[in-house]
Amino acid sequence: MSTGNGHALDALVAKLSHWGELDADDEAAIHALPGTLRQLKKGSYITREGDRPDVAAVLLSGFAIRHKLTGNGERQVFSIHMRGDLVDIHNSLLKWSDHNVQALNDIEAVFIPVSAIIRLFSERPNVGLLMWHETLVDGSIFREWTLNVGRRDARTRLAHLLCEFAFRLHKTGLGKKLHYELPMTQEQLADAVALTPVHVSRVIRSLSDYGYIAKTNRTILITDWDGLR
Amino acid sequence: MSTGNGHALDALVAKLSHWGELDADDEAAIHALPGTLRQLKKGSYITREGDRPDVAAVLLSGFAIRHKLTGNGERQVFSIHMRGDLVDIHNSLLKWSDHNVQALNDIEAVFIPVSAIIRLFSERPNVGLLMWHETLVDGSIFREWTLNVGRRDARTRLAHLLCEFAFRLHKTGLGKKLHYELPMTQEQLADAVALTPVHVSRVIRSLSDYGYIAKTNRTILITDWDGLR
DNA sequence: CGACGATTTGAAATCAGTCAAGAGCAGTGG
DNA sequence: CCACTGCTCTTGACTGATTTCAAATCGTCG
């Protein structure tokens, strides 16, 4: 592939293997996908609402968030992506982006033309099924997120989000389950849990007063996992 | 098919055609899907959280909601489905249901074995692509929903929901755009917009005081569409 | 050091929730 | 046709969680 090493998409293969079997031909077909490796700076957009993207991105390093704005400028973050995530098929397949995808820090990603993905899809339906599967899991995380935002109070919301992070970072091998570095500012956290930055600050304070977490700067140490849940 | 008339799945064909071309073979393959037509009473569950469904449902008449509960019993509604919607693939393909699907009133639905859908998927990748497409559109509505719940105030939330209804009911041919019958109680509305039933009642009052809507019992008449938006 | 962004803190205001009671409206059975 | 029952909806007074505004402090990076 044009990224030069042929292994850039291993992260994707690994991710898809979670959901079902990939035979050797499937794997080969994925590796054969044309793709361009790119570095993006913190804060830059992979996709903007209203774009008509013709590539989909696989995240190799760094974090990205998906978010959307209301008419009067309030932001809601929907999900956070890390290594291996197929960040952008939603937008690409729909041919019209309904939300933004933005880099939280400096990131690396492989960009794959949608046309190649669609072709792969008809040649290797099995791979398509697993990718679909991937978007469905995404949707499931999403529903949990919405439940969180809609029906829990501030402390529970944040606790929930911190647990989700712990879990996913650990699973992706980017931090210990009980001790990790938070990749976002409190303002971004606020946009994720639908609160004000001010209140996020207070709630974090309260969580650590209660002894559930301890934090120094951006690193979180969960001191009472069960309590936090 | 075993529903006896061979046209029960026309609603599905019509829906999928929105997203791309179905050739004659594709259509035939859809119609050939094995399916069982069933009537369900108001309030009954098509799927429950934790189920391991092996069928997916296509709604023929009536309304259904998807929802989920928090640990302490608060409900969040995620979406409302009407005729033609492929209500349940999310759960079926994932083999484990993360949320409930419940009938809002008496409904009719065709139940199709997931195995048949997966088979269809490898024989006719194009149909699979369109079904995937369908789930992505679903996800898009979802994001809008989350934005609504997370970042708008009570009046705007409800206004938004009422507009969405108007639009979708109209599109499905179940009501005029500015005048329709609301299929849910205020308590269910409250669960959809993440408010209390009491507050929903007040907000509806306020919307009609401002002259945006007029309502008698369950029928809504939108008197100022632009204002409402 | 200086500057800028991120976080913290306090006091006051507001939106939405809670509790409790009453009104409206089917549907049932006598 | 009426009384009874069970829902859904409405209203009022009160409470409480979260937001708002504004100012101070902390941290990081050039």
Coordinates of C-alpha atoms (C1' of nucleotides) in Angstrom, one line a residue:
Chain A
M1 CA 0.0 0.0 0.0
S2 CA 1.1 3.5 -0.5
T3 CA 1.8 4.1 3.2
G4 CA 5.0 2.2 2.5
N5 CA 5.1 -0.5 5.1
G6 CA 2.0 -2.6 4.5
H7 CA 1.3 -2.9 8.2
A8 CA -0.4 0.4 8.9
L9 CA -3.8 -1.3 8.6
D10 CA -3.0 -4.0 11.1
A11 CA -4.8 -1.9 13.7
L12 CA -7.9 -2.2 11.6
V13 CA -7.6 -5.9 11.0
A14 CA -7.1 -6.4 14.8
K15 CA -10.2 -4.4 15.5
L16 CA -12.4 -6.2 13.0
S17 CA -11.2 -9.6 14.2
H18 CA -12.9 -8.8 17.5
W19 CA -16.3 -9.1 15.8
G20 CA -15.7 -12.2 13.7
E21 CA -13.4 -14.3 11.6
L22 CA -11.3 -12.8 8.9
D23 CA -9.7 -15.4 6.6
A24 CA -6.4 -14.9 4.9
D25 CA -7.9 -13.5 1.7
D26 CA -10.0 -11.0 3.8
E27 CA -6.9 -9.8 5.6
A28 CA -4.9 -9.5 2.3
A29 CA -7.8 -7.5 0.8
I30 CA -7.7 -5.1 3.7
H31 CA -4.0 -4.7 3.5
A32 CA -4.3 -4.1 -0.2
L33 CA -6.6 -1.1 0.4
P34 CA -5.1 2.0 -1.0
G35 CA -4.4 4.5 1.7
T36 CA -2.5 7.6 2.5
L37 CA -0.8 8.1 5.8
R38 CA -1.1 11.6 7.2
Q39 CA -0.2 13.5 10.3
L40 CA -2.6 16.1 11.6
K41 CA -2.1 18.8 14.2
K42 CA -4.0 19.1 17.4
G43 CA -7.3 20.8 16.8
S44 CA -7.5 20.2 13.0
Y45 CA -10.6 18.7 11.5
I46 CA -10.7 15.3 9.8
T47 CA -14.2 16.1 8.7
R48 CA -16.5 19.1 9.0
E49 CA -20.3 19.1 9.1
G50 CA -21.5 19.7 5.6
D51 CA -18.4 18.2 3.9
R52 CA -18.8 15.6 1.2
P53 CA -16.0 13.3 2.2
D54 CA -14.6 10.8 -0.3
V55 CA -12.2 9.2 2.1
A56 CA -12.6 7.4 5.5
A57 CA -9.9 7.5 8.2
V58 CA -8.4 4.9 10.4
L59 CA -6.8 6.3 13.5
L60 CA -3.3 5.1 14.2
S61 CA -2.2 7.3 17.1
G62 CA -3.7 10.2 19.1
F63 CA -7.3 10.9 19.9
A64 CA -10.2 12.3 18.0
I65 CA -13.7 13.4 19.0
R66 CA -16.9 13.6 17.0
H67 CA -19.1 16.5 17.8
K68 CA -21.8 18.8 16.5
L69 CA -23.1 22.3 17.2
T70 CA -26.5 23.7 18.0
G71 CA -27.8 26.8 16.2
N72 CA -26.5 29.0 19.0
G73 CA -23.1 27.5 19.2
E74 CA -23.3 24.9 21.9
R75 CA -21.2 21.9 21.3
Q76 CA -22.1 18.3 22.0
V77 CA -19.4 15.6 21.9
F78 CA -20.6 12.2 20.8
S79 CA -17.7 9.9 21.0
I80 CA -14.0 9.7 21.5
H81 CA -11.8 7.7 19.2
M82 CA -8.5 6.0 19.7
R83 CA -6.0 3.8 17.9
G84 CA -7.6 1.4 15.4
D85 CA -10.9 3.1 15.2
L86 CA -12.5 3.5 11.8
V87 CA -13.4 7.1 12.5
D88 CA -15.3 8.3 9.7
I89 CA -17.3 5.7 7.6
H90 CA -20.6 7.1 8.8
N91 CA -19.9 10.3 7.0
S92 CA -18.2 8.9 4.0
L93 CA -20.8 6.3 3.1
L94 CA -23.6 8.8 3.6
K95 CA -21.8 11.2 1.2
W96 CA -22.7 14.1 3.4
S97 CA -21.2 14.7 6.8
D98 CA -23.7 15.6 9.6
H99 CA -21.0 16.2 12.2
N100 CA -17.4 17.2 12.8
V101 CA -14.5 14.9 13.5
Q102 CA -11.6 16.7 15.2
A103 CA -8.2 15.8 16.4
L104 CA -7.8 16.2 20.2
N105 CA -4.0 16.1 19.9
D106 CA -1.5 15.5 17.2
I107 CA -2.6 12.4 15.4
E108 CA -1.7 10.0 12.6
A109 CA -4.3 8.5 10.4
V110 CA -4.6 6.5 7.2
F111 CA -7.1 7.9 4.7
I112 CA -8.8 5.4 2.5
P113 CA -11.0 6.3 -0.6
V114 CA -14.6 5.3 0.0
S115 CA -14.8 3.9 -3.5
A116 CA -12.2 1.3 -2.5
I117 CA -14.1 0.4 0.6
I118 CA -17.3 -0.1 -1.4
R119 CA -15.5 -2.2 -3.9
L120 CA -14.0 -4.3 -1.0
F121 CA -17.5 -4.6 0.2
S122 CA -18.8 -6.4 -2.8
E123 CA -15.7 -8.5 -3.3
R124 CA -15.5 -9.6 0.3
P125 CA -19.0 -9.3 1.9
N126 CA -17.6 -10.8 5.0
V127 CA -15.3 -7.8 5.6
G128 CA -18.3 -5.6 4.9
L129 CA -20.3 -7.4 7.5
L130 CA -17.6 -6.9 10.1
M131 CA -17.3 -3.2 9.3
W132 CA -21.0 -2.9 9.6
H133 CA -20.7 -4.7 12.9
E134 CA -18.1 -2.1 13.9
T135 CA -20.5 0.7 13.2
L136 CA -23.2 -1.0 15.2
V137 CA -21.0 -1.4 18.2
D138 CA -20.3 2.3 17.8
G139 CA -24.0 2.9 17.9
S140 CA -24.3 0.9 21.0
I141 CA -21.7 3.0 22.8
F142 CA -23.6 6.0 21.5
R143 CA -26.8 4.9 23.1
E144 CA -25.1 4.5 26.4
W145 CA -23.7 8.0 25.9
T146 CA -27.1 9.5 25.3
L147 CA -28.6 7.7 28.3
N148 CA -25.7 9.2 30.3
V149 CA -26.3 12.7 29.0
G150 CA -30.1 12.6 29.3
R151 CA -30.8 10.7 32.4
R152 CA -28.1 10.9 34.9
D153 CA -27.0 13.6 37.3
A154 CA -23.7 15.4 37.0
R155 CA -21.6 13.2 39.3
T156 CA -22.8 10.0 37.8
R157 CA -22.3 11.3 34.3
L158 CA -18.7 12.2 34.9
A159 CA -18.0 9.0 36.8
H160 CA -19.5 7.1 33.9
L161 CA -17.3 8.8 31.4
L162 CA -14.2 8.4 33.5
C163 CA -14.9 4.7 33.7
E164 CA -15.5 4.4 30.0
F165 CA -12.1 6.0 29.4
A166 CA -10.3 3.8 31.9
F167 CA -11.8 0.8 30.2
R168 CA -11.2 1.7 26.6
L169 CA -7.7 3.1 27.2
H170 CA -6.8 -0.1 29.0
K171 CA -8.2 -2.3 26.2
T172 CA -6.3 -0.4 23.6
G173 CA -3.2 -0.6 25.7
L174 CA -2.8 3.1 26.2
G175 CA -3.0 3.2 30.0
K176 CA -3.6 1.2 33.1
K177 CA -7.1 0.7 34.0
L178 CA -6.9 2.6 37.2
H179 CA -4.3 5.2 36.3
Y180 CA -4.3 7.1 33.0
E181 CA -3.8 10.4 31.4
L182 CA -6.9 12.2 30.4
P183 CA -6.6 13.4 26.8
M184 CA -9.1 16.3 27.1
T185 CA -9.5 19.6 28.8
Q186 CA -12.4 20.2 31.2
E187 CA -14.1 22.3 28.6
Q188 CA -14.1 19.3 26.2
L189 CA -15.2 17.0 29.0
A190 CA -18.1 19.5 29.6
D191 CA -19.1 19.2 26.0
A192 CA -19.1 15.4 26.3
V193 CA -21.3 15.2 29.4
A194 CA -23.4 18.2 28.5
L195 CA -22.5 20.4 31.5
T196 CA -20.6 23.7 31.9
P197 CA -16.9 23.7 32.3
V198 CA -17.3 25.4 35.7
H199 CA -19.6 22.6 36.9
V200 CA -17.3 19.9 35.6
S201 CA -14.5 21.4 37.7
R202 CA -16.7 21.3 40.8
V203 CA -17.9 17.8 40.2
I204 CA -14.4 16.5 39.7
R205 CA -13.6 18.2 42.9
S206 CA -16.4 16.5 44.6
L207 CA -15.5 13.0 43.2
S208 CA -12.0 13.4 44.6
D209 CA -13.3 14.7 47.9
Y210 CA -15.4 11.6 48.2
G211 CA -12.2 9.5 47.6
Y212 CA -13.3 8.0 44.3
I213 CA -10.5 9.5 42.3
A214 CA -7.3 11.4 42.8
K215 CA -5.9 13.6 40.1
T216 CA -2.8 15.6 39.5
N217 CA -3.0 17.8 36.5
R218 CA -4.3 15.7 33.7
T219 CA -3.7 12.3 35.1
I220 CA -6.5 10.4 36.7
L221 CA -6.0 7.7 39.4
I222 CA -9.1 5.8 40.2
T223 CA -9.0 5.0 43.9
D224 CA -12.4 3.4 44.3
W225 CA -13.5 1.7 41.1
D226 CA -16.6 0.1 42.5
G227 CA -17.7 3.3 44.2
L228 CA -17.2 5.3 41.0
R229 CA -19.4 2.9 39.1
Chain B
M1 CA -42.9 -15.9 1.6
S2 CA -44.7 -17.3 4.6
T3 CA -46.7 -14.1 5.2
G4 CA -48.9 -15.2 2.4
N5 CA -49.0 -12.2 0.1
G6 CA -45.5 -11.6 -1.0
H7 CA -45.8 -7.9 -0.7
A8 CA -45.4 -7.4 3.0
L9 CA -41.8 -6.4 2.4
D10 CA -42.6 -3.7 -0.1
A11 CA -42.3 -1.2 2.7
L12 CA -38.7 -2.3 3.2
V13 CA -37.9 -2.2 -0.5
A14 CA -39.3 1.3 -0.7
K15 CA -37.2 2.4 2.2
L16 CA -34.0 1.0 0.9
S17 CA -34.6 2.5 -2.5
H18 CA -34.2 5.9 -1.0
W19 CA -30.6 5.2 -0.4
G20 CA -29.6 3.7 -3.8
E21 CA -30.6 1.5 -6.7
L22 CA -32.0 -1.9 -6.2
D23 CA -32.1 -4.0 -9.3
A24 CA -34.8 -6.6 -10.1
D25 CA -32.7 -9.4 -8.6
D26 CA -32.1 -7.4 -5.4
E27 CA -35.8 -6.8 -5.0
A28 CA -36.6 -10.4 -5.7
A29 CA -34.1 -11.5 -3.1
I30 CA -35.7 -9.2 -0.5
H31 CA -39.2 -10.5 -1.3
A32 CA -37.8 -14.0 -1.0
L33 CA -36.7 -13.5 2.6
P34 CA -38.5 -15.8 4.9
G35 CA -40.6 -13.9 7.4
T36 CA -43.5 -14.2 9.8
L37 CA -46.1 -11.6 10.1
R38 CA -47.2 -10.9 13.7
Q39 CA -49.5 -8.6 15.5
L40 CA -48.3 -7.2 18.8
K41 CA -50.3 -5.4 21.5
K42 CA -49.6 -1.9 22.6
G43 CA -46.8 -2.0 25.2
S44 CA -45.4 -5.4 24.3
Y45 CA -41.7 -5.7 23.7
I46 CA -40.2 -6.6 20.4
T47 CA -36.8 -6.9 22.1
R48 CA -35.6 -6.5 25.6
E49 CA -32.2 -5.5 26.8
G50 CA -30.2 -8.6 27.4
D51 CA -32.1 -10.7 24.8
R52 CA -30.2 -12.7 22.2
P53 CA -32.5 -12.1 19.3
D54 CA -32.3 -14.2 16.2
V55 CA -34.9 -12.3 14.2
A56 CA -35.0 -8.7 13.0
A57 CA -38.3 -6.9 12.6
V58 CA -39.7 -4.7 9.8
L59 CA -42.5 -2.5 11.0
L60 CA -45.6 -2.5 8.9
S61 CA -48.0 -0.5 11.0
G62 CA -48.1 1.3 14.3
F63 CA -45.2 2.9 16.2
A64 CA -42.4 1.5 18.2
I65 CA -39.8 3.2 20.4
R66 CA -36.3 2.2 21.3
H67 CA -35.3 2.9 24.9
K68 CA -33.0 2.0 27.7
L69 CA -33.0 2.3 31.5
T70 CA -30.4 3.7 34.0
G71 CA -29.6 1.8 37.2
N72 CA -32.2 3.6 39.1
G73 CA -35.0 3.2 36.7
E74 CA -35.0 6.3 34.6
R75 CA -35.8 5.8 31.0
Q76 CA -34.3 7.4 27.9
V77 CA -36.0 7.0 24.6
F78 CA -33.7 7.0 21.6
S79 CA -35.9 6.8 18.6
I80 CA -39.3 6.3 17.3
H81 CA -40.0 4.0 14.4
M82 CA -42.8 3.9 11.9
R83 CA -43.9 1.9 8.9
G84 CA -41.1 0.5 6.8
D85 CA -38.4 0.9 9.5
L86 CA -36.0 -2.0 10.0
V87 CA -36.4 -1.8 13.7
D88 CA -34.0 -4.2 15.1
I89 CA -31.0 -5.1 13.1
H90 CA -28.7 -3.4 15.5
N91 CA -29.6 -5.9 18.2
S92 CA -29.9 -8.9 16.0
L93 CA -26.5 -8.6 14.2
L94 CA -24.8 -7.9 17.5
K95 CA -26.3 -11.0 18.9
W96 CA -27.0 -9.2 22.2
S97 CA -29.5 -6.5 22.7
D98 CA -28.3 -3.4 24.5
H99 CA -31.7 -1.8 24.6
N100 CA -35.4 -2.3 24.5
V101 CA -37.8 -2.0 21.5
Q102 CA -41.4 -1.6 22.5
A103 CA -44.7 -1.1 20.7
L104 CA -46.3 2.3 21.4
N105 CA -49.6 1.0 20.1
D106 CA -50.9 -2.1 18.5
I107 CA -48.5 -2.9 15.7
E108 CA -47.9 -5.3 12.8
A109 CA -44.4 -6.4 12.0
V110 CA -42.6 -9.0 9.9
F111 CA -40.0 -11.0 11.7
I112 CA -37.0 -12.2 9.6
P113 CA -34.4 -14.6 10.8
V114 CA -31.0 -12.9 11.1
S115 CA -29.3 -15.9 9.4
A116 CA -31.4 -15.2 6.2
I117 CA -30.3 -11.5 6.3
I118 CA -26.7 -12.5 6.6
R119 CA -27.0 -14.9 3.7
L120 CA -28.7 -12.2 1.6
F121 CA -25.9 -10.0 2.5
S122 CA -23.2 -12.2 1.0
E123 CA -25.3 -13.1 -2.0
R124 CA -26.3 -9.6 -2.8
P125 CA -23.7 -7.2 -1.3
N126 CA -25.6 -4.3 -2.7
V127 CA -28.6 -4.9 -0.6
G128 CA -26.3 -5.3 2.4
L129 CA -24.7 -1.9 1.6
L130 CA -28.1 -0.3 1.5
M131 CA -29.2 -1.8 4.8
W132 CA -25.9 -0.6 6.3
H133 CA -26.7 2.7 4.8
E134 CA -30.1 2.6 6.6
T135 CA -28.4 2.0 9.9
L136 CA -26.1 4.9 9.3
V137 CA -29.0 7.2 8.6
D138 CA -30.5 6.0 11.8
G139 CA -27.2 6.9 13.5
S140 CA -27.4 10.3 12.1
I141 CA -30.9 10.9 13.5
F142 CA -29.5 9.6 16.7
R143 CA -26.8 12.2 16.9
E144 CA -29.3 15.0 16.3
W145 CA -31.3 13.4 19.1
T146 CA -28.4 13.4 21.5
L147 CA -27.5 17.0 20.6
N148 CA -31.1 17.9 21.4
V149 CA -31.1 16.2 24.7
G150 CA -27.7 17.4 25.8
R151 CA -27.5 20.9 24.6
R152 CA -30.9 22.6 24.1
D153 CA -33.3 24.0 26.7
A154 CA -36.7 22.4 27.3
R155 CA -38.8 24.5 24.8
T156 CA -36.3 24.0 22.0
R157 CA -36.0 20.3 22.7
L158 CA -39.7 19.8 22.5
A159 CA -40.1 22.0 19.5
H160 CA -37.4 20.1 17.8
L161 CA -39.1 16.8 18.5
L162 CA -42.5 18.0 17.3
C163 CA -40.9 19.1 14.1
E164 CA -39.1 15.8 13.6
F165 CA -42.4 14.1 14.0
A166 CA -44.2 16.3 11.6
F167 CA -41.6 15.7 9.1
R168 CA -41.3 12.0 9.4
L169 CA -45.0 11.3 9.6
H170 CA -45.5 13.4 6.5
K171 CA -42.8 11.6 4.7
T172 CA -44.2 8.2 5.6
G173 CA -47.7 9.4 4.6
L174 CA -49.2 9.1 8.0
G175 CA -50.2 12.7 8.6
K176 CA -50.1 16.2 7.2
K177 CA -47.0 18.1 7.9
L178 CA -48.7 20.7 10.0
H179 CA -51.4 18.6 11.6
Y180 CA -51.0 15.1 13.0
E181 CA -51.9 12.9 15.8
L182 CA -49.2 12.4 18.4
P183 CA -48.7 8.7 19.0
M184 CA -47.2 9.0 22.5
T185 CA -48.3 10.1 26.0
Q186 CA -46.6 13.1 27.7
E187 CA -44.7 10.7 29.9
Q188 CA -43.2 9.0 26.9
L189 CA -42.4 12.4 25.4
A190 CA -40.7 13.3 28.6
D191 CA -38.5 10.1 28.3
A192 CA -37.6 11.1 24.8
V193 CA -36.5 14.7 25.6
A194 CA -35.1 13.8 29.0
L195 CA -37.5 16.0 31.1
T196 CA -40.2 15.3 33.7
P197 CA -43.8 14.7 32.5
V198 CA -44.8 17.6 34.6
H199 CA -42.4 19.9 32.8
V200 CA -43.4 18.6 29.4
S201 CA -46.9 19.5 30.2
R202 CA -45.9 23.1 31.1
V203 CA -43.7 23.5 28.1
I204 CA -46.4 22.3 25.7
R205 CA -48.6 24.8 27.4
S206 CA -46.0 27.5 26.8
L207 CA -45.5 26.6 23.2
S208 CA -49.2 26.9 22.5
D209 CA -49.4 30.1 24.5
Y210 CA -46.8 31.6 22.3
G211 CA -48.9 30.5 19.3
Y212 CA -46.5 28.0 17.8
I213 CA -48.8 25.1 18.1
A214 CA -52.4 24.3 19.0
K215 CA -53.4 21.0 20.5
T216 CA -56.6 19.2 21.3
N217 CA -56.1 15.9 23.1
R218 CA -53.5 14.1 21.2
T219 CA -53.6 15.9 17.9
I220 CA -51.0 18.6 17.2
L221 CA -51.6 21.5 14.8
I222 CA -48.5 23.5 14.0
T223 CA -49.5 27.1 13.6
D224 CA -46.1 28.7 13.2
W225 CA -43.6 26.2 11.6
D226 CA -40.8 28.8 11.3
G227 CA -41.2 30.0 14.8
L228 CA -41.2 26.5 16.1
R229 CA -38.0 25.7 14.4
Chain C
dC1 C1' 9.7 36.5 33.3
dG2 C1' 5.4 37.1 30.8
dA3 C1' 1.4 35.6 28.6
dC4 C1' -2.1 32.8 27.5
dG5 C1' -5.1 29.2 28.3
dA6 C1' -7.0 26.1 31.8
dT7 C1' -8.8 25.6 36.2
dT8 C1' -10.8 27.0 40.6
dT9 C1' -13.8 29.7 43.6
dG10 C1' -17.8 32.5 45.2
dA11 C1' -22.4 34.6 45.0
dA12 C1' -26.6 35.2 42.6
dA13 C1' -30.0 33.8 39.2
dT14 C1' -32.7 30.4 36.8
dC15 C1' -34.4 26.4 34.9
dA16 C1' -36.2 22.1 35.7
dG17 C1' -37.5 18.7 39.3
dT18 C1' -40.4 17.2 43.2
dC19 C1' -44.5 16.6 45.7
dA20 C1' -49.2 16.6 46.1
dA21 C1' -53.7 17.4 44.8
dG22 C1' -57.3 18.0 41.5
dA23 C1' -59.5 17.8 36.8
dG24 C1' -60.4 15.4 32.5
dC25 C1' -61.3 11.4 30.0
dA26 C1' -61.9 6.8 28.5
dG27 C1' -63.5 2.0 29.5
dT28 C1' -66.1 -1.3 32.5
dG29 C1' -69.7 -3.3 34.6
dG30 C1' -74.0 -2.8 36.9
Chain D
dC1 C1' -77.1 5.8 31.7
dC2 C1' -74.5 6.2 35.8
dA3 C1' -71.0 5.2 39.1
dC4 C1' -66.4 3.5 39.5
dT5 C1' -61.7 2.9 38.3
dG6 C1' -57.5 3.9 36.3
dC7 C1' -54.9 6.7 33.4
dT8 C1' -53.2 11.0 31.6
dC9 C1' -52.8 15.7 32.0
dT10 C1' -52.8 20.2 34.6
dT11 C1' -51.6 23.4 38.3
dG12 C1' -49.4 25.4 42.4
dA13 C1' -45.9 26.1 45.8
dC14 C1' -41.4 24.7 47.0
dT15 C1' -36.7 22.9 46.4
dG16 C1' -32.5 22.0 44.4
dA17 C1' -29.2 21.3 40.8
dT18 C1' -26.8 23.6 37.4
dT19 C1' -25.7 27.8 35.0
dT20 C1' -24.0 32.4 34.8
dC21 C1' -20.9 36.0 35.6
dA22 C1' -16.8 37.6 37.3
dA23 C1' -12.4 37.4 39.4
dA24 C1' -8.4 34.9 41.2
dT25 C1' -5.0 31.3 40.7
dC26 C1' -2.4 27.8 38.5
dG27 C1' 0.6 25.8 34.8
dT28 C1' 3.0 25.6 30.7
dC29 C1' 5.7 27.2 27.1
dG30 C1' 8.3 30.5 24.6

